[in-house]
Coordinates of C-alpha atoms in Angstrom, one line a residue:
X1 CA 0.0 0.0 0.0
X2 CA 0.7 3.5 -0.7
X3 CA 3.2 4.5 2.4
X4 CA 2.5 8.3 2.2
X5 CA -0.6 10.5 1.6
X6 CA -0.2 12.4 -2.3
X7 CA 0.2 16.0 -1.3
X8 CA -2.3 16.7 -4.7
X9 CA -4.8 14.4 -3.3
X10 CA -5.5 16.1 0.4
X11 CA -4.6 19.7 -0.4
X12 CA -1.3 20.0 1.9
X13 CA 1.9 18.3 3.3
X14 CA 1.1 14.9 4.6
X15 CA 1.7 14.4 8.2
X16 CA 1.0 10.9 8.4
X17 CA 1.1 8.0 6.3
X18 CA -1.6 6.2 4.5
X19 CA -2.1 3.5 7.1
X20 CA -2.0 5.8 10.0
X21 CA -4.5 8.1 8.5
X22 CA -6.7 5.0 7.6
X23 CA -6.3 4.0 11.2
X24 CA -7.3 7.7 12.5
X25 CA -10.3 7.6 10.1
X26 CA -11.1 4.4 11.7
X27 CA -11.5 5.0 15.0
X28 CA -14.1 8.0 14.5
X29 CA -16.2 5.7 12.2
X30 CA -16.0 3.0 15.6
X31 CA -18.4 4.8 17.5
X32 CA -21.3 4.2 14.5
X33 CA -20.9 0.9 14.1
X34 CA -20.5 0.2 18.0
X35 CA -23.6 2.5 18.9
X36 CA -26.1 0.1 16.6
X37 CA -24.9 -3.3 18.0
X38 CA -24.8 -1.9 21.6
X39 CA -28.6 -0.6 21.3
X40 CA -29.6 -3.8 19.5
X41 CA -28.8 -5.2 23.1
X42 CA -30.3 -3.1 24.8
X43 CA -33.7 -2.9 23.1
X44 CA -36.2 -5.1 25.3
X45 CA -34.7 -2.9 28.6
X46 CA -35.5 0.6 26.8
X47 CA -38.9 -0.9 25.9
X48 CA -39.5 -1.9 29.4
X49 CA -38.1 1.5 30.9
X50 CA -39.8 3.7 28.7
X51 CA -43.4 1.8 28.5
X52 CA -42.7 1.1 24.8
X53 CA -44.7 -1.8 22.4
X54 CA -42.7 -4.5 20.6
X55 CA -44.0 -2.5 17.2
X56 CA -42.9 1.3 18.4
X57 CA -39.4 0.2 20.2
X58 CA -38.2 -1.4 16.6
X59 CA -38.5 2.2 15.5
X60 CA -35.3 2.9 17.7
X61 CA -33.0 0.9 15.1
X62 CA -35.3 1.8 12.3
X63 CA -35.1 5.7 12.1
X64 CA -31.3 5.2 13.2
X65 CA -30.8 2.7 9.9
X66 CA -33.7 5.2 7.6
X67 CA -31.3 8.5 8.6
X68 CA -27.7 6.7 7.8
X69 CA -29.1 5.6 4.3
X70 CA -30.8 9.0 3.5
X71 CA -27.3 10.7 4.2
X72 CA -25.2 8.8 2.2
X73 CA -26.1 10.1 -1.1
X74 CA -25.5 13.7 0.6
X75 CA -22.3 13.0 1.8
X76 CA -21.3 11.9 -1.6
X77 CA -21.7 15.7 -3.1
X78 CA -20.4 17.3 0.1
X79 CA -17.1 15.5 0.2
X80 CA -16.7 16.9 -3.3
X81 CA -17.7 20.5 -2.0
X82 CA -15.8 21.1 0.9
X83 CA -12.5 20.0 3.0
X84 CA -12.8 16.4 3.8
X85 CA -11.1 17.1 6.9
X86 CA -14.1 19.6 8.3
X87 CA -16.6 17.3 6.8
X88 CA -15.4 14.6 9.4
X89 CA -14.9 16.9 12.2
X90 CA -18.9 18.1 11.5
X91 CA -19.9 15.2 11.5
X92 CA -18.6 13.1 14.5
X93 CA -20.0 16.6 16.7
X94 CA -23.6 16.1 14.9
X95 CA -23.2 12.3 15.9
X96 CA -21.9 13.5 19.3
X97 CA -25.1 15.7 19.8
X98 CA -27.0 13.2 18.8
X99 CA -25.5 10.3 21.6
X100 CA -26.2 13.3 24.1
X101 CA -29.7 13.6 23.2
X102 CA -30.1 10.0 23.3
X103 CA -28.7 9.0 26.5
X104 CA -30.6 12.1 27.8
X105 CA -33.5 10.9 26.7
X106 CA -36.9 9.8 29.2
X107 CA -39.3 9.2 26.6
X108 CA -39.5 7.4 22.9
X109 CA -39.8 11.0 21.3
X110 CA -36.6 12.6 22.4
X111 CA -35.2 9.1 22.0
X112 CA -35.9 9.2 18.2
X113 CA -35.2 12.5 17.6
X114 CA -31.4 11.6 19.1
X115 CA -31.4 8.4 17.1
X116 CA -32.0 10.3 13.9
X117 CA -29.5 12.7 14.5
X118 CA -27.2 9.9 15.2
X119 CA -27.9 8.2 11.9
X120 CA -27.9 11.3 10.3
X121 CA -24.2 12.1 11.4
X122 CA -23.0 7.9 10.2
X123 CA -24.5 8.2 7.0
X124 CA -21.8 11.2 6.5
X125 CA -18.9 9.3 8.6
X126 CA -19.5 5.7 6.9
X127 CA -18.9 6.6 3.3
X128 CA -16.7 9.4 3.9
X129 CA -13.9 7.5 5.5
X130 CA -13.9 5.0 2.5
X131 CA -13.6 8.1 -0.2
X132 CA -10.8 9.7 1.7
X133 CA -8.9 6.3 2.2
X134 CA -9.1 5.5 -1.6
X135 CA -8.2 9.5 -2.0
X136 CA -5.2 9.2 -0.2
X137 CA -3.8 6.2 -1.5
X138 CA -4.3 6.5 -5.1
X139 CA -6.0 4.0 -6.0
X140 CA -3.2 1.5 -5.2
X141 CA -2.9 -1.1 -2.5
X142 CA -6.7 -1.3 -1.8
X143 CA -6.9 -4.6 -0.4
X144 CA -4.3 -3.2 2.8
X145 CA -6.4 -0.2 3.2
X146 CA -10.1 -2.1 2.9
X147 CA -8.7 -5.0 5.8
X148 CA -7.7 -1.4 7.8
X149 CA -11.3 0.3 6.6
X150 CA -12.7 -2.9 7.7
X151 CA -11.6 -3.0 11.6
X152 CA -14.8 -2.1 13.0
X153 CA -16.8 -4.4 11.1
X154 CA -14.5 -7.3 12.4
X155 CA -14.7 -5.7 15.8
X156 CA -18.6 -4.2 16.5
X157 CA -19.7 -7.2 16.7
X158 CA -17.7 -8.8 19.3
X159 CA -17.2 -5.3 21.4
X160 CA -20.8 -4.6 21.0
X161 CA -23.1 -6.7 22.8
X162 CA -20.6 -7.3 25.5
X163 CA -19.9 -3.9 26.4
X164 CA -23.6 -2.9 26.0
X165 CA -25.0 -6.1 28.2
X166 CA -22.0 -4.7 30.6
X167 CA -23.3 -1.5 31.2
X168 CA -26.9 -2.2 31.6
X169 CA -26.2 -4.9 34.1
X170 CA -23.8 -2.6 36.2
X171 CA -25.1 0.4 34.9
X172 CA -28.2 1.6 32.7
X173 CA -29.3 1.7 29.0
X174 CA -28.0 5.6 29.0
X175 CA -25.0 4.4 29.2
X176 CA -25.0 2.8 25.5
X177 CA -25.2 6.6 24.6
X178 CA -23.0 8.3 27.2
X179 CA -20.3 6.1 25.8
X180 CA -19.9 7.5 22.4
X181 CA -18.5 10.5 24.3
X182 CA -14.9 10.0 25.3
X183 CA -14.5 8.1 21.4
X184 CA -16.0 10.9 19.5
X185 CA -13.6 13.4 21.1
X186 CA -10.6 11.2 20.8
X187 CA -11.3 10.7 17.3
X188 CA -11.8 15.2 16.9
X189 CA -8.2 15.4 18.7
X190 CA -6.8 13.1 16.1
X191 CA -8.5 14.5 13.4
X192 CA -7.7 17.9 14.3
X193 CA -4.1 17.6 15.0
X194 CA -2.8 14.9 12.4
X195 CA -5.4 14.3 8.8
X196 CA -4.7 16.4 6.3
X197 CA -7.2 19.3 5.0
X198 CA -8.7 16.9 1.7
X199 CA -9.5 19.5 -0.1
X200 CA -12.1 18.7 -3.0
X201 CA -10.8 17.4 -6.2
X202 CA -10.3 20.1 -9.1
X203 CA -13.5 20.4 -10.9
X204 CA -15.9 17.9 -8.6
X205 CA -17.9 20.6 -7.5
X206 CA -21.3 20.7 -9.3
X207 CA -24.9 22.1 -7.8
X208 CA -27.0 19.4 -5.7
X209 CA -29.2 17.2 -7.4
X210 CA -32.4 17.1 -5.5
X211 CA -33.9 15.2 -7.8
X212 CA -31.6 12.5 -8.0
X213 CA -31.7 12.8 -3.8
X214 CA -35.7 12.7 -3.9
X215 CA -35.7 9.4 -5.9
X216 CA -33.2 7.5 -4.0
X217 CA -34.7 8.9 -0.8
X218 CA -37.8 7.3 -1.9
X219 CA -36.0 3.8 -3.0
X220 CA -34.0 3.6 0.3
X221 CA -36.9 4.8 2.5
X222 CA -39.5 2.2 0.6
X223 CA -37.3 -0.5 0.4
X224 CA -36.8 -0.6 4.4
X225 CA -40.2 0.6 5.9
X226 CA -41.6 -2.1 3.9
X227 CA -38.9 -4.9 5.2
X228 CA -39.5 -3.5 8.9
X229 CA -43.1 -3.8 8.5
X230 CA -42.7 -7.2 7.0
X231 CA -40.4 -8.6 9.8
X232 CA -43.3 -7.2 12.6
X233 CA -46.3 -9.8 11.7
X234 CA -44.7 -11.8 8.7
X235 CA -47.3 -10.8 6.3
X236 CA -46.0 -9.8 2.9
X237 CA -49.9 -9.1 1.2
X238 CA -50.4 -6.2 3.7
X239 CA -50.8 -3.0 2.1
X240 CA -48.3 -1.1 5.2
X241 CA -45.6 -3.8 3.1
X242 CA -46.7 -3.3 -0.5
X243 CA -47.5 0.1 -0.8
X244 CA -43.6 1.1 0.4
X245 CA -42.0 -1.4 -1.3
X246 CA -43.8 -0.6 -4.8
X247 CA -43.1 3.2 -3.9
X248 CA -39.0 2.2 -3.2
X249 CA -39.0 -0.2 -6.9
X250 CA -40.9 3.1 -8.6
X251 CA -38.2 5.4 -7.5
X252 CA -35.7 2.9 -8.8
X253 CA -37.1 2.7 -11.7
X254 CA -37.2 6.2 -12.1
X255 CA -34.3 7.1 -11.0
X256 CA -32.7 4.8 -13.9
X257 CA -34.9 6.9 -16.3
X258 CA -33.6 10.3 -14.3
X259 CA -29.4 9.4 -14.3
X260 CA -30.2 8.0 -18.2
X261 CA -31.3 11.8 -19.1
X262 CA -29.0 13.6 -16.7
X263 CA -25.7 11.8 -16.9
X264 CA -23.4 14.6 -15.6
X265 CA -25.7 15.8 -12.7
X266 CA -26.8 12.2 -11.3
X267 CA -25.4 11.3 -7.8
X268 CA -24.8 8.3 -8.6
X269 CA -24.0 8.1 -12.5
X270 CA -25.2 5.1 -14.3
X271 CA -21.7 4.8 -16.2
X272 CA -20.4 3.1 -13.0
X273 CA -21.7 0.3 -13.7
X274 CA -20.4 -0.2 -17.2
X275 CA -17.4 -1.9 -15.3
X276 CA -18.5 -6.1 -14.9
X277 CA -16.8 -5.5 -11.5
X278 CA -18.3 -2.4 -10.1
X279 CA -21.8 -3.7 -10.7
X280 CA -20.7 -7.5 -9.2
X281 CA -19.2 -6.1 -6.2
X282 CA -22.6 -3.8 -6.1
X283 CA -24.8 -6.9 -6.2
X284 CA -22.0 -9.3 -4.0
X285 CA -22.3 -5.9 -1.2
X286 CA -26.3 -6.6 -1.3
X287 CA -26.1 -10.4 -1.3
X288 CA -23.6 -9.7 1.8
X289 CA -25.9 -8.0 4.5
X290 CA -27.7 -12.3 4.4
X291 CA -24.2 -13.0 5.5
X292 CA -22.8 -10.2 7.5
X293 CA -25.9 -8.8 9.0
X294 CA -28.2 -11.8 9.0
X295 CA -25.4 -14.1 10.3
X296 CA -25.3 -11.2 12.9
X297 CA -28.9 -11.2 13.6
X298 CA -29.5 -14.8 14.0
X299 CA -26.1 -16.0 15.9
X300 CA -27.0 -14.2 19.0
X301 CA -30.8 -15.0 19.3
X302 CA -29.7 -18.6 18.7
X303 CA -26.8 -18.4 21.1
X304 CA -29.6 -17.0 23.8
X305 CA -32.8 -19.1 22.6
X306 CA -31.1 -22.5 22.1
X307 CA -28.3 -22.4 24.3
X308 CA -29.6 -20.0 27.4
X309 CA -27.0 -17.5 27.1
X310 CA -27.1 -14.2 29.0
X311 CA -26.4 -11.5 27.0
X312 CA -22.8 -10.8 27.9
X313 CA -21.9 -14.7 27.9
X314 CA -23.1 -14.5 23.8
X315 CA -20.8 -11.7 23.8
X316 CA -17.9 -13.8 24.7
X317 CA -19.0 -16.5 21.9
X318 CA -18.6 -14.1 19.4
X319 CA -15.5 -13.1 20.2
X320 CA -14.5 -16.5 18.3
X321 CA -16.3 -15.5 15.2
X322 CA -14.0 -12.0 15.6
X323 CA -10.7 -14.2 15.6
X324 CA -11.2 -15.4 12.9
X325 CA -11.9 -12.4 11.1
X326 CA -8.9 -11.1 12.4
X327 CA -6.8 -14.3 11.5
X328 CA -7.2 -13.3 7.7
X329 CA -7.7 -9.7 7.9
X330 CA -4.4 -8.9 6.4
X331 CA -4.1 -11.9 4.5
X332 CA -7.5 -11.0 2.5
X333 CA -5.7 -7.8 1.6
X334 CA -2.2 -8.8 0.6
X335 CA -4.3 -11.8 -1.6
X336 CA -6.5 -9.7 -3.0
X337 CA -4.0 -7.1 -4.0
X338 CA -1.4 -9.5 -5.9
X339 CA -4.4 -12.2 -7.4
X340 CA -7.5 -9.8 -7.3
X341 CA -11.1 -10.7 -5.7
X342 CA -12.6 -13.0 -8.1
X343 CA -11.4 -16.1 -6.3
X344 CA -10.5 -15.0 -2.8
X345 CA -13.9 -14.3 -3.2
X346 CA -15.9 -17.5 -4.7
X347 CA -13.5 -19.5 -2.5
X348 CA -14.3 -17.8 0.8
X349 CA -17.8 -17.3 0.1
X350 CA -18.2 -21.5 -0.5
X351 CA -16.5 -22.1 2.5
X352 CA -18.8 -19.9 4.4
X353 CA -21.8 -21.8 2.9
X354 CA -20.2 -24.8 4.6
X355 CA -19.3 -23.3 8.0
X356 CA -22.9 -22.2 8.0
X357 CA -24.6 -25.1 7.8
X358 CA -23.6 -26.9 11.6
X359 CA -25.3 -24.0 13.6
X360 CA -28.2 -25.6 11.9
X361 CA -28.2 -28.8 13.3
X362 CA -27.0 -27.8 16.9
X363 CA -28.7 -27.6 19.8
X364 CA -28.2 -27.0 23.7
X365 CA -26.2 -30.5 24.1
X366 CA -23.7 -29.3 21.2
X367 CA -20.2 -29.3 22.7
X368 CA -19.0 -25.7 23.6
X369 CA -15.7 -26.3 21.8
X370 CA -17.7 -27.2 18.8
X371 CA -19.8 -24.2 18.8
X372 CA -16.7 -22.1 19.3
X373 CA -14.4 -24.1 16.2
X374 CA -17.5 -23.4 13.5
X375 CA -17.8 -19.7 14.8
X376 CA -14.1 -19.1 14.2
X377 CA -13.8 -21.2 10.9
X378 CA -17.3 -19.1 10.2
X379 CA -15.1 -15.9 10.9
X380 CA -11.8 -16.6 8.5
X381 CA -14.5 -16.7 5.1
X382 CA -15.9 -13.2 6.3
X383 CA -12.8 -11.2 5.6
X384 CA -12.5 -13.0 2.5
X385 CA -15.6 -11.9 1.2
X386 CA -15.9 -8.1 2.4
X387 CA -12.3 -6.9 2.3
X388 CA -11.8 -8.0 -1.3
X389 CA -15.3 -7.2 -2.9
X390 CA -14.8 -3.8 -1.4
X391 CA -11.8 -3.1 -2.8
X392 CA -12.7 -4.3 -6.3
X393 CA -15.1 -1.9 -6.4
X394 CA -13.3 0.9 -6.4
X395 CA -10.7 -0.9 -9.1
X396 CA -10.2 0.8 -12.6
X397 CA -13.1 3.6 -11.1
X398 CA -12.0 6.8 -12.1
X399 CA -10.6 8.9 -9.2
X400 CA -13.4 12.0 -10.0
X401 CA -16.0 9.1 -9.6
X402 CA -14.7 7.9 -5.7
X403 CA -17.4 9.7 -3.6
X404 CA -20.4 8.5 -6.1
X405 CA -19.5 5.0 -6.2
X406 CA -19.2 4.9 -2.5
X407 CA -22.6 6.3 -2.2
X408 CA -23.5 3.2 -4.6
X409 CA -22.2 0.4 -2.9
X410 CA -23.2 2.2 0.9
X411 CA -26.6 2.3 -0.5
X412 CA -26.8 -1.4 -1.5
X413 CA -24.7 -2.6 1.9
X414 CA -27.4 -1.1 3.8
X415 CA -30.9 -2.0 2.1
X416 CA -29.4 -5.6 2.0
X417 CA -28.3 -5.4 5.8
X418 CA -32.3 -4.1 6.5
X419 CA -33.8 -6.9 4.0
X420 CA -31.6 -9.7 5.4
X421 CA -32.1 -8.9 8.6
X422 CA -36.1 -8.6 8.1
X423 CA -36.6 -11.7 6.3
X424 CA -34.5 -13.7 8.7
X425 CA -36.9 -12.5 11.4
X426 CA -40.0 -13.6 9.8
X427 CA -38.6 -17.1 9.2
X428 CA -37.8 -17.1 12.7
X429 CA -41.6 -15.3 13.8
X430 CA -43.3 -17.7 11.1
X431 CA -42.0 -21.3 12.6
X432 CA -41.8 -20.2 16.2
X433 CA -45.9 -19.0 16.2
X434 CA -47.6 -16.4 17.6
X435 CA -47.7 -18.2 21.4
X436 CA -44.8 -19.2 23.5
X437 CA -42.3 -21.4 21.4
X438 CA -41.8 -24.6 22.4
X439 CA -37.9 -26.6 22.2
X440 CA -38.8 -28.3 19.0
X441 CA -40.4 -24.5 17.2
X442 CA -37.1 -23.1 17.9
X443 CA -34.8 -25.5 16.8
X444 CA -37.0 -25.8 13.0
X445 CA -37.3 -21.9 12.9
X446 CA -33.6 -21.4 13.8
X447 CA -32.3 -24.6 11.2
X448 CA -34.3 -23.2 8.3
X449 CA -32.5 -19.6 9.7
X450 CA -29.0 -20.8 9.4
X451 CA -30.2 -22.7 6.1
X452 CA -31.6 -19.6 4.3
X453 CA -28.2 -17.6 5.1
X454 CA -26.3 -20.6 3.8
X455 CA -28.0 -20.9 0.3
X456 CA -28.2 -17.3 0.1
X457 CA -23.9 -16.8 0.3
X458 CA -23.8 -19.7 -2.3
X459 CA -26.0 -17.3 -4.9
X460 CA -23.5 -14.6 -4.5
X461 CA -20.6 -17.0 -6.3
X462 CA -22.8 -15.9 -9.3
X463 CA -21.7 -12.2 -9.8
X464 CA -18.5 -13.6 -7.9
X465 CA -17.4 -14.7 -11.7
X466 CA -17.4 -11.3 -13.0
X467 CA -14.9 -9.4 -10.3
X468 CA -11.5 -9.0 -11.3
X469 CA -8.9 -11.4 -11.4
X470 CA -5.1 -10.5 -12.0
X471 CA -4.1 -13.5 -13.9
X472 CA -7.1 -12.4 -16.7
X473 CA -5.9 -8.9 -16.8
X474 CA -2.1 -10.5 -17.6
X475 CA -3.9 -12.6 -20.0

């Protein structure tokens, strides 16, 4: 990887290398992903505090997910409009407002309002640390930076639910806020003091496209109001799940029509995915939230459900899954870098097909150790997939185009995180019934779970076969 930051590319001396910066960039976009497993945990206690319903407390994730995926598209034409250095410092003091207002909070209201605010602020910080990563490097040695991008994906979802069951047992559920404090500030010091000013890219700068934002607004929003509403009864024919949906698929559709007309003023510009690997990696980031987010979703109710698990014993489990992660972190990279994705890839997403399948067979008697191998062997396939299909998305993109395809691939990360995550929770709500679940309910509703997220990784070796691969481009 690129060892120091291109003066031309961040607008002044560098004082840090490319890794460092990555690293700096990192740790402001760790309070985000921390704050949504951490609330995730404590959901059923915030319900209980603030005299909540099942259907109203879901809302707490929801408008936290609906404002991160309307602010992506935004920050893709403000990173091209302004220093990328006061863009990030903006934003982590929005999201720092926001985890005030939250913790604060003694009623579902204000605790919305501070949830929006939060997602609001991580839509900016998510995308933005990508486009300034790829910025500073060049476009060279993306497999290194991704596996450095990608830290807090390997480590939300260990830290998470462990340090959030932590601090409600010893603490309270204010205290999932309150502690996005001390890392936002950290993260202003280091910003402040070492990134460079990433000044915008000569000639980027172009007026907003509202309409562009209006459509995708409307496909994002659709797309995951009708998911949520799906996941709350498991009933797709109601119109509260076909009437968003159909709105989300309209404003697709249209905005299609809209970037076909308007080329040069589209946020996201339909010329990306003329390259076989942009649009693959696209579909393979979609495909991903069955594996990444569902996997996610479903590991820790089974862990609880099947096995009787308190909240910060699953915590520990998952620390397994993390290891592995970790194991081939770099090793994704550096493979990815001198062979290209295409079969790190297909190789790693087969194999996490495979590791998949146990959890579906096991049950309380399993063997810890057991349970423990599969989650690790489960982790080493998940930095094979993200890392690399990340960076191929960005490969042979032209520098001008960084920001917009990050708002591509952001956009379909996300609505496949919500759909995953939704469907998986009706397959669970549709076998274990509408009374209390009995041994044998669970154990069908979580096999057919780990089954669904199995078959679903195997369709993403599909558009696998179009990412790049170095030995074709020698060819």
């Amino acid at each position: 990887m690129t060892k120091q930051l291109n003066m031309n590319q961040t607008g002044q001396q560098p004082k840090v290398s490319v890794t460092q910066m990555a690293l700096i960039l990192v740790l402001g976009l760790m309070a985000p992903m921390l704050d949504t497993t951490m609330t995730n945990i404590g959901l059923n206690t915030i319900l209980k505090d603030l005299d909540a319903t099942v259907n109203t407390i879901q809302w707490v994730t929801t408008a936290y997910v609906l404002a991160l995926g309307l602010a992506v598209p935004l920050a893709g034409w403000l990173v091209n409009q302004m220093s990328g250095r006061l863009l990030t410092e903006l934003s982590l003091i929005i999201f720092l407002i926001g985890s005030v207002m939250s913790g604060l909070a003694d009623s579902l209201t204000f605790l919305l309002i501070g949830r929006i605010i939060q997602g609001a602020a991580a839509g900016i910080i998510v995308p933005l640390v990508t486009t300034l990563g790829i910025r500073a490097a060049g476009g060279q040695g993306l497999g290194q930076l991704m596996s450095v991008v990608g830290l807090p994906i390997v480590f939300a979802p260990i830290l998470g639910p462990t340090i959030g069951g932590a601090l409600i047992k010893f603490l309270n559920w204010h205290w999932l806020f309150y502690i996005n404090i001390p890392l936002v500030l950290v993260a202003l010091i280091l910003d402040v003091v070492f990134l460079p000013a990433f000044e915008p890219t000569a000639g980027q700068r172009k007026p907003f496209d509202f309409m562009g934002f209006l459509l995708l607004v409307g496909l994002f929003s659709g797309l995951v109001i009708g998911v949520t509403n799906f996941s709350t009864d498991d009933v797709f024919g109601k119109f509260s799940v076909l009437l968003p949906v159909f709105i989300g698929l309209d404003c697709l559709l249209g905005y299609v029509v809209y970037a076909f007309e308007q080329p040069t003023r589209a946020l996201v510009p339909l010329k990306l995915f003329h390259t076989p690997n942009f649009s693959a990696s696209t579909a393979l980031l979609f495909l991903s939230g069955l594996l990444v987010n569902g996997a996610m979703f479903a590991l820790p109710l089974f862990l609880q459900n099947i096995r009787g698990l308190s909240v910060i014993d699953t915590g520990l489990y998952l620390i397994a899954l993390g290891a592995g992660m970790l194991v081939t972190r770099t090793q994704a990279g550096k493979l990815t870098d001198q062979y290209g994705a295409k079969w790190v890839v297909i190789i790693s997403l087969l194999f996490a097909a495979i590791t998949t399948v146990p959890f579906a067979y096991f049950d309380k008697g399993t063997p810890t150790w057991l349970i423990l191998i599969m989650l690790f062997l489960m982790g080493l396939s998940r930095s094979g997939i993200t890392i690399p299909v990340m960076s191929d998305s960005y490969s042979g993109i032209d520098h001008g185009l960084i920001a917009e395809a990050t708002v591509a691939t952001r956009m379909a990360q996300n609505i496949g995180g919500s759909v995953a995550t939704a469907v998986l929770a009706a397959v669970i709500a549709s076998y274990e019934g509408n009374n209390l679940a009995t041994t044998a309910m669970l154990h069908t509703a979580y096999f057919h779970t780990f089954m669904w997220i199995s078959i679903g990784t195997l369709v993403g070796v599909l558009p696998a076969f179009f990412l790049s691969s170095k030995s074709q481009e020698a060819a």
